[in-house]
XYZ file of C-alpha atoms in Angstrom:
269
model
C 191.335 -35.660 31.778
C 188.326 -37.743 30.749
C 189.088 -39.675 27.553
C 189.912 -43.363 27.608
C 193.351 -42.767 26.093
C 194.149 -40.094 28.662
C 193.210 -42.312 31.598
C 195.255 -45.163 30.102
C 198.269 -42.870 29.750
C 197.718 -41.663 33.312
C 197.736 -45.177 34.774
C 200.875 -46.010 32.799
C 202.617 -42.888 34.096
C 201.598 -43.723 37.675
C 203.268 -47.141 37.411
C 206.420 -45.717 35.829
C 206.851 -43.023 38.473
C 206.166 -45.489 41.306
C 208.768 -47.858 39.866
C 211.362 -45.067 39.693
C 210.629 -43.977 43.270
C 210.830 -47.451 44.777
C 213.976 -48.387 42.862
C 215.790 -45.141 43.699
C 214.952 -45.359 47.401
C 215.552 -49.108 47.717
C 212.098 -49.467 49.258
C 209.198 -51.825 48.462
C 205.466 -52.512 47.926
C 205.503 -52.225 44.149
C 203.103 -55.151 43.721
C 200.334 -53.434 45.652
C 201.084 -50.067 44.021
C 200.719 -51.542 40.539
C 197.501 -53.417 41.385
C 195.718 -50.171 42.314
C 197.213 -47.842 39.668
C 194.205 -48.129 37.343
C 191.805 -47.380 40.206
C 193.740 -44.207 41.035
C 193.846 -43.212 37.367
C 190.058 -43.418 37.113
C 189.449 -41.575 40.398
C 191.916 -38.747 39.751
C 191.396 -38.817 35.987
C 187.930 -37.296 36.145
C 185.641 -38.986 38.687
C 186.724 -37.108 41.786
C 185.943 -33.433 42.243
C 189.274 -32.002 43.384
C 191.332 -28.870 42.829
C 195.102 -29.533 42.722
C 195.809 -25.817 43.151
C 193.688 -25.727 46.314
C 194.064 -29.184 47.928
C 192.125 -28.223 51.073
C 189.156 -26.745 49.198
C 186.221 -27.463 51.571
C 183.906 -28.878 48.884
C 186.434 -31.365 47.476
C 185.810 -35.080 47.373
C 187.962 -36.942 49.904
C 190.140 -39.941 49.012
C 191.503 -42.202 51.754
C 194.206 -44.753 50.974
C 193.846 -47.360 53.669
C 196.626 -49.550 52.238
C 199.107 -46.769 52.964
C 202.144 -48.967 52.339
C 201.451 -48.686 48.585
C 201.565 -44.883 48.646
C 204.196 -44.581 45.907
C 201.345 -44.891 43.394
C 199.246 -42.271 45.216
C 202.143 -39.812 45.397
C 202.760 -40.366 41.678
C 199.085 -39.784 40.836
C 198.970 -36.565 42.877
C 202.175 -35.224 41.321
C 200.961 -36.045 37.822
C 197.669 -34.215 38.548
C 199.581 -31.135 39.686
C 199.138 -31.214 43.477
C 202.889 -30.593 43.808
C 205.979 -30.502 41.630
C 207.087 -33.810 40.119
C 210.649 -33.178 41.301
C 209.531 -33.770 44.898
C 209.027 -37.462 44.161
C 212.822 -37.883 44.201
C 212.739 -37.452 47.982
C 210.530 -40.536 48.409
C 211.564 -42.578 51.458
C 214.553 -40.324 52.156
C 215.515 -39.156 55.635
C 213.793 -35.887 56.552
C 211.297 -36.012 53.694
C 207.508 -35.762 54.047
C 207.318 -38.342 51.252
C 207.470 -41.248 53.653
C 207.074 -44.829 52.470
C 203.619 -44.940 54.063
C 201.011 -42.290 53.272
C 201.654 -38.938 54.971
C 198.927 -36.293 55.403
C 201.485 -33.475 55.286
C 201.621 -33.985 51.514
C 199.127 -31.917 49.487
C 196.197 -34.132 48.491
C 196.777 -36.814 51.124
C 193.851 -36.685 53.553
C 195.033 -39.174 56.175
C 198.311 -40.727 57.270
C 197.969 -44.477 56.898
C 200.170 -47.478 57.271
C 198.678 -49.283 60.202
C 195.865 -51.101 58.454
C 192.142 -50.960 59.159
C 191.820 -47.244 59.912
C 190.640 -45.434 56.791
C 187.224 -47.052 56.527
C 186.218 -45.993 60.036
C 187.628 -42.508 59.458
C 185.732 -42.291 56.184
C 182.471 -43.245 57.886
C 182.911 -40.325 60.241
C 183.557 -37.937 57.358
C 180.559 -39.254 55.448
C 178.220 -38.912 58.412
C 179.448 -35.368 59.084
C 178.891 -34.378 55.453
C 175.336 -35.725 55.449
C 174.398 -34.026 58.705
C 175.761 -30.706 57.428
C 174.024 -31.066 54.068
C 177.323 -31.038 52.170
C 177.531 -32.728 48.778
C 181.135 -33.935 48.670
C 181.844 -37.664 48.567
C 184.253 -40.024 50.308
C 186.264 -42.653 48.444
C 188.245 -45.222 50.446
C 190.583 -47.801 48.920
C 191.287 -50.916 50.984
C 193.390 -53.988 50.343
C 191.746 -57.395 50.561
C 194.241 -58.699 53.122
C 193.464 -55.633 55.202
C 189.974 -57.001 55.775
C 191.575 -59.310 58.333
C 191.490 -56.260 60.626
C 188.386 -56.437 62.806
C 187.894 -52.670 62.919
C 186.792 -52.786 59.280
C 183.792 -54.932 60.113
C 182.500 -52.502 62.719
C 182.659 -49.753 60.099
C 180.992 -52.030 57.550
C 178.051 -52.289 59.938
C 178.049 -48.562 60.675
C 177.848 -47.184 57.122
C 174.600 -48.890 55.996
C 172.992 -48.230 59.380
C 173.463 -44.492 58.779
C 172.592 -44.688 55.059
C 175.964 -43.272 54.016
C 175.290 -43.227 50.288
C 177.934 -40.517 49.882
C 180.603 -43.149 50.462
C 182.287 -45.451 47.931
C 184.666 -48.131 49.177
C 186.907 -49.966 46.730
C 188.588 -53.243 47.687
C 191.788 -53.915 45.742
C 191.172 -57.648 45.457
C 194.577 -58.870 44.280
C 194.333 -61.940 46.536
C 197.885 -61.703 47.895
C 199.008 -60.140 51.165
C 202.396 -59.792 52.777
C 202.685 -63.321 54.112
C 200.899 -65.356 51.464
C 197.722 -65.720 49.475
C 194.751 -64.206 51.281
C 192.754 -67.445 51.207
C 195.650 -69.214 52.934
C 196.399 -66.585 55.593
C 192.758 -65.970 56.557
C 190.129 -66.880 53.995
C 187.634 -64.052 53.406
C 185.046 -66.388 51.937
C 182.254 -65.025 49.702
C 183.006 -61.310 50.002
C 180.138 -60.091 47.851
C 177.538 -61.987 49.863
C 179.041 -60.818 53.138
C 178.924 -57.165 52.147
C 175.356 -57.506 50.848
C 174.251 -59.103 54.095
C 175.625 -56.055 55.917
C 173.408 -53.775 53.805
C 175.875 -52.470 51.211
C 175.245 -52.043 47.508
C 177.913 -54.293 45.978
C 179.567 -54.258 42.576
C 182.210 -56.694 41.370
C 184.297 -55.471 38.440
C 187.617 -55.772 36.618
C 189.990 -53.505 38.521
C 192.079 -52.810 35.414
C 189.213 -51.956 33.046
C 188.954 -48.171 33.155
C 185.496 -47.960 31.608
C 184.078 -50.617 33.926
C 185.658 -48.986 36.951
C 184.317 -45.569 36.014
C 180.811 -46.948 35.507
C 180.929 -48.727 38.856
C 182.326 -45.803 40.828
C 179.797 -43.292 39.480
C 176.744 -45.531 39.915
C 173.879 -44.137 42.034
C 172.885 -46.461 44.879
C 169.812 -44.850 46.466
C 170.314 -44.758 50.231
C 173.025 -47.422 50.483
C 176.802 -47.020 50.684
C 178.567 -48.637 47.751
C 181.387 -51.147 47.929
C 183.247 -52.193 44.804
C 185.241 -55.402 44.716
C 187.871 -54.609 42.097
C 189.412 -57.806 40.761
C 193.074 -56.944 40.284
C 196.474 -58.511 39.671
C 199.301 -57.828 42.086
C 202.255 -56.387 40.149
C 200.030 -55.615 37.140
C 201.999 -54.441 34.109
C 205.330 -56.227 34.613
C 205.371 -59.913 33.717
C 207.880 -61.082 36.321
C 206.039 -59.256 39.102
C 202.456 -60.261 38.298
C 200.825 -62.492 40.932
C 204.151 -62.992 42.703
C 204.198 -62.789 46.509
C 207.881 -61.854 46.263
C 206.984 -58.393 44.949
C 205.055 -57.358 48.013
C 208.357 -56.373 49.615
C 211.118 -56.824 47.030
C 213.095 -53.913 45.535
C 214.042 -54.236 41.847
C 217.774 -54.427 41.170
C 219.274 -52.522 38.240
C 218.489 -55.172 35.632
C 214.968 -55.732 36.948
C 214.398 -51.981 36.959
C 215.433 -51.637 33.309
C 213.299 -54.616 32.325
C 210.225 -53.342 34.211
C 210.623 -49.801 32.857
C 210.856 -51.074 29.292
C 207.721 -53.186 29.728
C 205.746 -50.294 31.175
C 206.936 -47.777 28.591
C 205.860 -50.086 25.765
C 202.529 -51.087 27.323
């Protein structure tokens, strides 16, 4: 899966499956799932070296979803890539299912259970350091939300990675500018993110988080001995007009009419 049309179709399918899962289970977090769907489509559409038939293959690239509450999109991406049967998505957020509404490492392809924010970056630093010391070539990709940067543990890891020259690590910030309680700049302003990351010693790229070609170019860029952080400018609820940039859709579940409307918009996108 490497052509532009294929990645576009993949991102569209991710959004549709996430919508179906959230609606059927009466759960939430569609806004954050839709904002990162294009990032997942690029990563799993050809950038990452993975084997869906052997999810624990030792030489695979590792992906860590730090914003685990938006896992409906990750589960959809993994199912569409063949990590498990699509029919298993119907158990999303059901009692007794491994397909919990926050990322669950018991699911093939999910490396780390996440939900409590601020954990994946530190975990990824450990993986990256271990890989370098063992001379292994696999890479670590971590996807964080912007609001999640309020967690202090992230900043310790942001210091750690450049100090150890972890150039096998790519961090992507889903910069949709809305978190659960309000706009990020109102809850706790992050200020000039690019300058902050650069001052910590990271190679920094700012790009359109819905432009597949730009994302692919950014993610695959060589950065000498520095870890790479990509600020992906995204839109919360991307793809459905009444969800886009609306705080309401951090938690809200679509009713029957909203579901039909959203599905029609996505299918015709």
